[in-house]
Amino acid sequence: MQPEFIIIHQPAPHVAHIQLNRPEALNALNLQLMSELKEALRDLDADEQVRAIIISGNEKAFAAGADITQMAGKSAVDMYNIDQFSTWDAIKKTKKPLIAAVSGFALGGGCELAMLCDMIVASETARFGQPEIKLGVMPGAGGTQRLTRAVGKALAMEMVLTGRFISAAEALQAGLINRVTPVELYLEEAVKLARELSAMSPLAVKMAKEAVLKAFDSSLDEGLHFERKNFYLLFASEDQKEGMQAFIEKRPPAFKGK
Ligand code: CAA
């Protein structure tokens, strides 16, 4: 079935772009949108032609959070049974690099979705925030954890407890995002970054991503051990031979993902 709330583009060879497309609700992440996003990511992750994936919204909103109208009347038991975060767990398993291209609002689940991505390119108009506290709840899709790891306790505590939005400039300074561009260039910049990644060995990129993420839930020793295993494993790839031979022969490498 054709998805209703996302559009998939191919802005460059080996680069896929999923655009969240529920503009009338500022791309609020209802269950169907999240399910479509999960399925698209699963398919793109399995597609050998794709090496990097961009997720964006539109200029006004990346996403203004989980859909409040869908949640408002639910009980704890309903929420438990709906188990919306299993979708997030599936998205987290994406092996290829994910770049969030953020313009306008990235709030609540929108900020959490951007943080679940591996890198964030933002327009100058981007606003990041975890305003759930103003709804009588708190972040539920990783906001208290990923935000704190990215920006540290002081700012994370302030954002989560007061709901204050931060600008793209503040997010850049705090280490939440990678780049800021004028609004007309943020998608172009995300595609540029995705093209850069897609020129690398896709296997090395996936294993390196896995190892960086390991740093967030392991001790230093465990993380180093994991890193070493992935490093050794890459010596089983044709891409390692090609990458090193190309360096020696002073030519650009042609990686195949094998
Ligand atoms: N859920 C459902 N609908 C939403 C929405 C959301 N999160 N955010 C915006 N909308 C809808 C509005 O209801 C409005 O719809 P109508 O035109 O039918 O009234 C439409 O999008 C446009 O929004 P506004 O008129 O409010 O636009 P604005 O420019 O005046 O304000 C805003 C923009 C500050 C982002 C404001 O919409 C807002 O505060 N949105 C809610 C943000 C929020 O609290 N997000 C957290 C959600 S909870 C969550 O995400 C939990 C979690 O951790 C997973």
mmCIF file of C-alpha atoms and ligand atoms in Angstrom:
data_model
loop_
_atom_site.group_PDB
_atom_site.id
_atom_site.type_symbol
_atom_site.label_atom_id
_atom_site.label_comp_id
_atom_site.label_asym_id
_atom_site.label_seq_id
_atom_site.Cartn_x
_atom_site.Cartn_y
_atom_site.Cartn_z
ATOM 1 C CA MET A 1 0.000 0.000 0.000
ATOM 2 C CA GLN A 2 1.123 3.555 -0.732
ATOM 3 C CA PRO A 3 2.041 5.402 2.461
ATOM 4 C CA GLU A 4 -0.234 8.297 3.357
ATOM 5 C CA PHE A 5 1.953 10.362 5.662
ATOM 6 C CA ILE A 6 5.446 10.032 4.228
ATOM 7 C CA ILE A 7 6.989 10.669 0.804
ATOM 8 C CA ILE A 8 10.136 8.903 -0.331
ATOM 9 C CA HIS A 9 12.542 10.765 -2.627
ATOM 10 C CA GLN A 10 15.873 9.861 -4.139
ATOM 11 C CA PRO A 11 17.833 13.131 -4.230
ATOM 12 C CA ALA A 12 21.147 11.528 -5.294
ATOM 13 C CA PRO A 13 22.504 8.105 -6.167
ATOM 14 C CA HIS A 14 22.642 5.869 -3.063
ATOM 15 C CA VAL A 15 20.770 8.485 -1.004
ATOM 16 C CA ALA A 16 17.145 8.088 0.102
ATOM 17 C CA HIS A 17 15.086 10.875 1.625
ATOM 18 C CA ILE A 18 11.962 10.210 3.685
ATOM 19 C CA GLN A 19 9.825 13.300 4.071
ATOM 20 C CA LEU A 20 7.259 13.355 6.877
ATOM 21 C CA ASN A 21 4.126 14.673 5.251
ATOM 22 C CA ARG A 22 1.322 15.634 7.583
ATOM 23 C CA PRO A 23 1.720 19.397 7.272
ATOM 24 C CA GLU A 24 -1.785 20.245 8.521
ATOM 25 C CA ALA A 25 -0.772 18.876 11.952
ATOM 26 C CA LEU A 26 2.864 20.093 11.843
ATOM 27 C CA ASN A 27 3.862 16.482 11.110
ATOM 28 C CA ALA A 28 2.595 15.263 14.486
ATOM 29 C CA LEU A 29 3.719 11.662 14.745
ATOM 30 C CA ASN A 30 0.549 9.615 14.808
ATOM 31 C CA LEU A 31 0.709 5.826 14.967
ATOM 32 C CA GLN A 32 0.199 5.381 11.220
ATOM 33 C CA LEU A 33 2.958 7.850 10.319
ATOM 34 C CA MET A 34 5.380 6.100 12.654
ATOM 35 C CA SER A 35 4.420 2.715 11.262
ATOM 36 C CA GLU A 36 4.955 3.955 7.683
ATOM 37 C CA LEU A 37 8.302 5.410 8.709
ATOM 38 C CA LYS A 38 9.333 2.125 10.304
ATOM 39 C CA GLU A 39 8.421 0.140 7.201
ATOM 40 C CA ALA A 40 10.145 2.563 4.844
ATOM 41 C CA LEU A 41 13.315 2.437 6.938
ATOM 42 C CA ARG A 42 13.223 -1.354 7.070
ATOM 43 C CA ASP A 43 12.949 -1.503 3.248
ATOM 44 C CA LEU A 44 15.613 1.123 2.621
ATOM 45 C CA ASP A 45 17.946 -0.534 5.112
ATOM 46 C CA ALA A 46 17.624 -3.749 3.092
ATOM 47 C CA ASP A 47 18.055 -2.030 -0.295
ATOM 48 C CA GLU A 48 21.648 -2.465 -1.496
ATOM 49 C CA GLN A 49 21.425 0.664 -3.612
ATOM 50 C CA VAL A 50 20.853 2.876 -0.572
ATOM 51 C CA ARG A 51 23.784 3.935 1.589
ATOM 52 C CA ALA A 52 22.453 6.892 3.584
ATOM 53 C CA ILE A 53 18.967 8.010 4.579
ATOM 54 C CA ILE A 54 17.681 11.516 5.281
ATOM 55 C CA ILE A 55 14.550 12.156 7.326
ATOM 56 C CA SER A 56 12.967 15.590 7.042
ATOM 57 C CA GLY A 57 9.695 17.372 7.523
ATOM 58 C CA ASN A 58 8.978 20.669 5.810
ATOM 59 C CA GLU A 59 10.199 24.232 6.372
ATOM 60 C CA LYS A 60 7.686 24.945 9.155
ATOM 61 C CA ALA A 61 8.024 21.684 11.064
ATOM 62 C CA PHE A 62 10.236 18.657 11.247
ATOM 63 C CA ALA A 63 7.635 17.249 13.657
ATOM 64 C CA ALA A 64 5.737 18.873 16.546
ATOM 65 C CA GLY A 65 5.742 15.703 18.614
ATOM 66 C CA ALA A 66 3.583 12.668 19.162
ATOM 67 C CA ASP A 67 -0.025 13.221 18.149
ATOM 68 C CA ILE A 68 -1.670 14.755 21.221
ATOM 69 C CA THR A 69 -5.219 14.214 19.945
ATOM 70 C CA GLN A 70 -4.506 10.508 19.516
ATOM 71 C CA MET A 71 -3.111 10.179 23.066
ATOM 72 C CA ALA A 72 -5.310 12.543 25.057
ATOM 73 C CA GLY A 73 -8.049 10.108 26.106
ATOM 74 C CA LYS A 74 -5.882 7.032 26.567
ATOM 75 C CA SER A 75 -5.389 5.153 29.810
ATOM 76 C CA ALA A 76 -2.095 3.709 30.993
ATOM 77 C CA VAL A 77 -3.363 0.272 29.998
ATOM 78 C CA ASP A 78 -4.275 1.537 26.495
ATOM 79 C CA MET A 79 -0.792 3.043 26.159
ATOM 80 C CA TYR A 80 0.794 -0.200 27.337
ATOM 81 C CA ASN A 81 -1.250 -2.260 24.877
ATOM 82 C CA ILE A 82 -0.696 0.102 21.943
ATOM 83 C CA ASP A 83 3.023 -0.143 22.695
ATOM 84 C CA GLN A 84 3.886 2.739 20.374
ATOM 85 C CA PHE A 85 7.534 2.667 21.330
ATOM 86 C CA SER A 86 8.064 -0.763 19.771
ATOM 87 C CA THR A 87 8.014 1.150 16.471
ATOM 88 C CA TRP A 88 10.780 3.373 17.796
ATOM 89 C CA ASP A 89 12.761 0.321 18.882
ATOM 90 C CA ALA A 90 12.521 -1.030 15.325
ATOM 91 C CA ILE A 91 13.630 2.303 13.836
ATOM 92 C CA LYS A 92 16.584 2.336 16.211
ATOM 93 C CA LYS A 93 17.812 -0.869 14.581
ATOM 94 C CA THR A 94 18.423 0.839 11.218
ATOM 95 C CA LYS A 95 22.014 0.034 10.310
ATOM 96 C CA LYS A 96 22.569 2.666 7.649
ATOM 97 C CA PRO A 97 23.351 6.219 8.695
ATOM 98 C CA LEU A 98 20.321 8.418 9.345
ATOM 99 C CA ILE A 99 20.517 12.169 8.901
ATOM 100 C CA ALA A 100 17.747 14.363 10.279
ATOM 101 C CA ALA A 101 17.205 17.503 8.205
ATOM 102 C CA VAL A 102 15.361 19.808 10.567
ATOM 103 C CA SER A 103 13.602 23.082 9.840
ATOM 104 C CA GLY A 104 11.053 24.711 12.128
ATOM 105 C CA PHE A 105 9.652 22.768 15.059
ATOM 106 C CA ALA A 106 11.333 19.613 16.349
ATOM 107 C CA LEU A 107 9.393 19.141 19.564
ATOM 108 C CA GLY A 108 8.672 16.253 21.895
ATOM 109 C CA GLY A 109 8.696 13.103 19.778
ATOM 110 C CA GLY A 110 9.965 15.268 16.881
ATOM 111 C CA CYS A 111 13.074 16.238 18.823
ATOM 112 C CA GLU A 112 13.396 12.612 19.933
ATOM 113 C CA LEU A 113 13.163 11.374 16.348
ATOM 114 C CA ALA A 114 15.862 13.833 15.275
ATOM 115 C CA MET A 115 18.038 12.637 18.168
ATOM 116 C CA LEU A 116 17.469 9.006 17.196
ATOM 117 C CA CYS A 117 19.105 9.896 13.872
ATOM 118 C CA ASP A 118 22.891 9.793 13.720
ATOM 119 C CA MET A 119 23.440 13.386 12.635
ATOM 120 C CA ILE A 120 21.301 16.490 12.526
ATOM 121 C CA VAL A 121 21.483 19.247 9.918
ATOM 122 C CA ALA A 122 19.260 22.183 10.811
ATOM 123 C CA SER A 123 18.013 25.363 9.223
ATOM 124 C CA GLU A 124 18.416 28.629 11.119
ATOM 125 C CA THR A 125 14.682 28.496 11.872
ATOM 126 C CA ALA A 126 14.843 25.166 13.701
ATOM 127 C CA ARG A 127 13.506 25.032 17.273
ATOM 128 C CA PHE A 128 14.228 22.036 19.462
ATOM 129 C CA GLY A 129 12.282 21.283 22.615
ATOM 130 C CA GLN A 130 10.772 18.727 24.939
ATOM 131 C CA PRO A 131 7.545 20.465 25.971
ATOM 132 C CA GLU A 132 5.771 17.350 27.295
ATOM 133 C CA ILE A 133 5.958 18.769 30.842
ATOM 134 C CA LYS A 134 3.427 21.402 29.778
ATOM 135 C CA LEU A 135 0.999 18.592 28.911
ATOM 136 C CA GLY A 136 1.346 17.013 32.344
ATOM 137 C CA VAL A 137 3.619 14.244 31.122
ATOM 138 C CA MET A 138 7.283 13.818 30.258
ATOM 139 C CA PRO A 139 9.319 12.645 27.256
ATOM 140 C CA GLY A 140 8.756 8.983 26.465
ATOM 141 C CA ALA A 141 10.756 8.293 23.309
ATOM 142 C CA GLY A 142 14.243 8.868 24.601
ATOM 143 C CA GLY A 143 14.150 12.606 25.393
ATOM 144 C CA THR A 144 15.436 12.355 28.935
ATOM 145 C CA GLN A 145 18.250 10.024 27.877
ATOM 146 C CA ARG A 146 19.493 11.100 24.440
ATOM 147 C CA LEU A 147 19.135 14.817 25.143
ATOM 148 C CA THR A 148 21.056 14.517 28.402
ATOM 149 C CA ARG A 149 23.831 12.552 26.723
ATOM 150 C CA ALA A 150 24.019 15.115 23.919
ATOM 151 C CA VAL A 151 23.852 18.424 25.808
ATOM 152 C CA GLY A 152 24.632 17.519 29.417
ATOM 153 C CA LYS A 153 22.571 17.692 32.593
ATOM 154 C CA ALA A 154 22.128 21.449 32.992
ATOM 155 C CA LEU A 155 20.512 22.210 29.657
ATOM 156 C CA ALA A 156 18.652 18.880 29.413
ATOM 157 C CA MET A 157 17.142 19.375 32.866
ATOM 158 C CA GLU A 158 16.069 22.911 31.941
ATOM 159 C CA MET A 159 14.529 21.847 28.632
ATOM 160 C CA VAL A 160 12.730 18.821 30.074
ATOM 161 C CA LEU A 161 11.491 20.528 33.258
ATOM 162 C CA THR A 162 10.499 23.907 31.764
ATOM 163 C CA GLY A 163 9.738 22.928 28.168
ATOM 164 C CA ARG A 164 11.910 25.785 26.852
ATOM 165 C CA PHE A 165 12.671 25.599 23.136
ATOM 166 C CA ILE A 166 16.218 26.198 21.984
ATOM 167 C CA SER A 167 17.254 27.758 18.690
ATOM 168 C CA ALA A 168 19.417 26.105 16.050
ATOM 169 C CA ALA A 169 22.333 28.287 17.162
ATOM 170 C CA GLU A 170 21.975 27.187 20.791
ATOM 171 C CA ALA A 171 21.547 23.554 19.725
ATOM 172 C CA LEU A 172 24.736 23.771 17.690
ATOM 173 C CA GLN A 173 26.645 25.321 20.552
ATOM 174 C CA ALA A 174 25.317 22.666 22.965
ATOM 175 C CA GLY A 175 26.426 19.817 20.689
ATOM 176 C CA LEU A 176 22.916 18.604 19.860
ATOM 177 C CA ILE A 177 23.264 19.132 16.114
ATOM 178 C CA ASN A 178 25.982 19.016 13.474
ATOM 179 C CA ARG A 179 25.354 21.964 11.136
ATOM 180 C CA VAL A 180 23.170 25.014 10.690
ATOM 181 C CA THR A 181 22.373 26.570 7.313
ATOM 182 C CA PRO A 182 20.064 29.245 5.960
ATOM 183 C CA VAL A 183 16.579 27.783 5.561
ATOM 184 C CA GLU A 184 16.813 27.472 1.772
ATOM 185 C CA LEU A 185 19.939 25.314 2.059
ATOM 186 C CA TYR A 186 19.294 22.829 4.861
ATOM 187 C CA LEU A 187 18.063 20.003 2.635
ATOM 188 C CA GLU A 188 20.866 20.567 0.158
ATOM 189 C CA GLU A 189 23.349 20.414 3.032
ATOM 190 C CA ALA A 190 21.804 17.162 4.312
ATOM 191 C CA VAL A 191 22.070 15.647 0.821
ATOM 192 C CA LYS A 192 25.696 16.805 0.610
ATOM 193 C CA LEU A 193 26.459 15.081 3.900
ATOM 194 C CA ALA A 194 24.573 11.933 2.815
ATOM 195 C CA ARG A 195 26.549 11.856 -0.466
ATOM 196 C CA GLU A 196 29.769 12.161 1.489
ATOM 197 C CA LEU A 197 28.793 9.164 3.627
ATOM 198 C CA SER A 198 27.633 7.166 0.624
ATOM 199 C CA ALA A 199 31.071 7.484 -0.974
ATOM 200 C CA MET A 200 32.577 5.483 1.917
ATOM 201 C CA SER A 201 32.505 1.716 2.316
ATOM 202 C CA PRO A 202 28.891 0.990 3.323
ATOM 203 C CA LEU A 203 30.059 -1.864 5.533
ATOM 204 C CA ALA A 204 32.596 0.269 7.349
ATOM 205 C CA VAL A 205 30.009 3.025 7.805
ATOM 206 C CA LYS A 206 27.480 0.605 9.330
ATOM 207 C CA MET A 207 30.022 -0.976 11.659
ATOM 208 C CA ALA A 208 31.439 2.372 12.688
ATOM 209 C CA LYS A 209 27.925 3.660 13.432
ATOM 210 C CA GLU A 210 27.249 0.568 15.519
ATOM 211 C CA ALA A 211 30.454 1.110 17.472
ATOM 212 C CA VAL A 212 29.792 4.811 18.148
ATOM 213 C CA LEU A 213 26.290 3.953 19.415
ATOM 214 C CA LYS A 214 27.819 1.282 21.636
ATOM 215 C CA ALA A 215 29.556 4.071 23.541
ATOM 216 C CA PHE A 216 26.183 5.110 24.949
ATOM 217 C CA ASP A 217 25.343 1.868 26.669
ATOM 218 C CA SER A 218 28.559 0.171 27.628
ATOM 219 C CA SER A 219 31.558 0.648 29.851
ATOM 220 C CA LEU A 220 34.720 1.977 28.186
ATOM 221 C CA ASP A 221 36.285 -1.470 28.214
ATOM 222 C CA GLU A 222 33.233 -3.140 26.678
ATOM 223 C CA GLY A 223 33.014 -0.409 24.069
ATOM 224 C CA LEU A 224 36.692 -0.733 23.176
ATOM 225 C CA HIS A 225 36.300 -4.477 22.879
ATOM 226 C CA PHE A 226 33.305 -4.057 20.585
ATOM 227 C CA GLU A 227 35.176 -1.486 18.480
ATOM 228 C CA ARG A 228 38.138 -3.814 18.083
ATOM 229 C CA LYS A 229 35.948 -6.694 16.937
ATOM 230 C CA ASN A 230 34.281 -4.557 14.257
ATOM 231 C CA PHE A 231 37.703 -3.207 13.217
ATOM 232 C CA TYR A 232 39.071 -6.737 12.757
ATOM 233 C CA LEU A 233 35.884 -7.871 11.009
ATOM 234 C CA LEU A 234 36.273 -5.198 8.348
ATOM 235 C CA PHE A 235 39.521 -6.883 7.281
ATOM 236 C CA ALA A 236 37.263 -9.674 5.942
ATOM 237 C CA SER A 237 35.743 -7.214 3.446
ATOM 238 C CA GLU A 238 36.702 -6.502 -0.159
ATOM 239 C CA ASP A 239 36.198 -2.837 0.663
ATOM 240 C CA GLN A 240 39.123 -2.897 3.097
ATOM 241 C CA LYS A 241 41.408 -4.323 0.402
ATOM 242 C CA GLU A 242 40.085 -1.810 -2.128
ATOM 243 C CA GLY A 243 40.336 1.165 0.258
ATOM 244 C CA MET A 244 43.914 0.481 1.262
ATOM 245 C CA GLN A 245 45.045 -0.522 -2.257
ATOM 246 C CA ALA A 246 43.495 2.650 -3.691
ATOM 247 C CA PHE A 247 45.441 4.704 -1.142
ATOM 248 C CA ILE A 248 48.686 2.976 -2.129
ATOM 249 C CA GLU A 249 47.937 3.443 -5.853
ATOM 250 C CA LYS A 250 46.955 7.081 -5.254
ATOM 251 C CA ARG A 251 43.490 6.698 -6.796
ATOM 252 C CA PRO A 252 39.974 7.085 -5.414
ATOM 253 C CA PRO A 253 38.510 3.848 -3.992
ATOM 254 C CA ALA A 254 35.439 2.177 -5.502
ATOM 255 C CA PHE A 255 33.603 0.610 -2.580
ATOM 256 C CA LYS A 256 31.031 -2.120 -3.157
ATOM 257 C CA GLY A 257 29.763 -2.923 0.309
ATOM 258 C CA LYS A 258 31.280 -6.407 0.174
HETATM 259 N N1 CAA B 1 -0.272 16.663 18.038
HETATM 260 C C1 CAA B 1 -1.418 16.864 17.338
HETATM 261 N N2 CAA B 1 -1.659 17.997 16.644
HETATM 262 C C2 CAA B 1 -0.706 18.953 16.663
HETATM 263 C C3 CAA B 1 0.495 18.801 17.366
HETATM 264 C C4 CAA B 1 0.706 17.592 18.081
HETATM 265 N N3 CAA B 1 1.841 17.332 18.754
HETATM 266 N N4 CAA B 1 1.234 19.923 17.206
HETATM 267 C C5 CAA B 1 0.520 20.736 16.408
HETATM 268 N N5 CAA B 1 -0.656 20.161 16.082
HETATM 269 C C6 CAA B 1 -1.718 20.697 15.234
HETATM 270 C C7 CAA B 1 -2.504 21.781 15.974
HETATM 271 O O1 CAA B 1 -3.491 21.208 16.802
HETATM 272 C C8 CAA B 1 -3.093 22.548 14.807
HETATM 273 O O2 CAA B 1 -4.175 21.830 14.294
HETATM 274 P P1 CAA B 1 -5.556 22.612 13.895
HETATM 275 O O3 CAA B 1 -5.161 23.527 12.783
HETATM 276 O O4 CAA B 1 -6.479 21.517 13.466
HETATM 277 O O5 CAA B 1 -5.990 23.358 15.104
HETATM 278 C C9 CAA B 1 -1.985 22.474 13.757
HETATM 279 O O6 CAA B 1 -1.157 21.380 14.130
HETATM 280 C C10 CAA B 1 -1.117 23.728 13.720
HETATM 281 O O7 CAA B 1 -0.659 23.964 15.038
HETATM 282 P P2 CAA B 1 -0.847 25.381 15.800
HETATM 283 O O8 CAA B 1 -2.053 26.090 15.296
HETATM 284 O O9 CAA B 1 -0.750 25.129 17.255
HETATM 285 O O10 CAA B 1 0.468 26.126 15.245
HETATM 286 P P3 CAA B 1 1.297 27.283 15.980
HETATM 287 O O11 CAA B 1 2.276 27.764 14.949
HETATM 288 O O12 CAA B 1 0.379 28.283 16.607
HETATM 289 O O13 CAA B 1 2.074 26.559 17.182
HETATM 290 C C11 CAA B 1 3.429 24.792 18.152
HETATM 291 C C12 CAA B 1 3.055 25.617 16.890
HETATM 292 C C13 CAA B 1 4.120 25.702 19.179
HETATM 293 C C14 CAA B 1 4.374 23.711 17.699
HETATM 294 C C15 CAA B 1 2.140 24.190 18.788
HETATM 295 O O14 CAA B 1 1.396 23.531 17.752
HETATM 296 C C16 CAA B 1 2.416 23.178 19.858
HETATM 297 O O15 CAA B 1 2.713 23.542 20.966
HETATM 298 N N6 CAA B 1 2.295 21.864 19.515
HETATM 299 C C17 CAA B 1 2.469 20.787 20.494
HETATM 300 C C18 CAA B 1 3.938 20.540 20.810
HETATM 301 C C19 CAA B 1 4.053 19.477 21.884
HETATM 302 O O16 CAA B 1 3.597 19.632 22.991
HETATM 303 N N7 CAA B 1 4.679 18.358 21.515
HETATM 304 C C20 CAA B 1 4.890 17.215 22.425
HETATM 305 C C21 CAA B 1 3.857 16.163 22.148
HETATM 306 S S1 CAA B 1 3.876 14.827 23.334
HETATM 307 C C22 CAA B 1 5.154 13.810 22.848
HETATM 308 O O17 CAA B 1 5.817 14.046 21.870
HETATM 309 C C23 CAA B 1 5.395 12.601 23.733
HETATM 310 C C24 CAA B 1 6.614 11.812 23.415
HETATM 311 O O18 CAA B 1 7.671 11.978 24.002
HETATM 312 C C25 CAA B 1 6.579 10.765 22.402
#
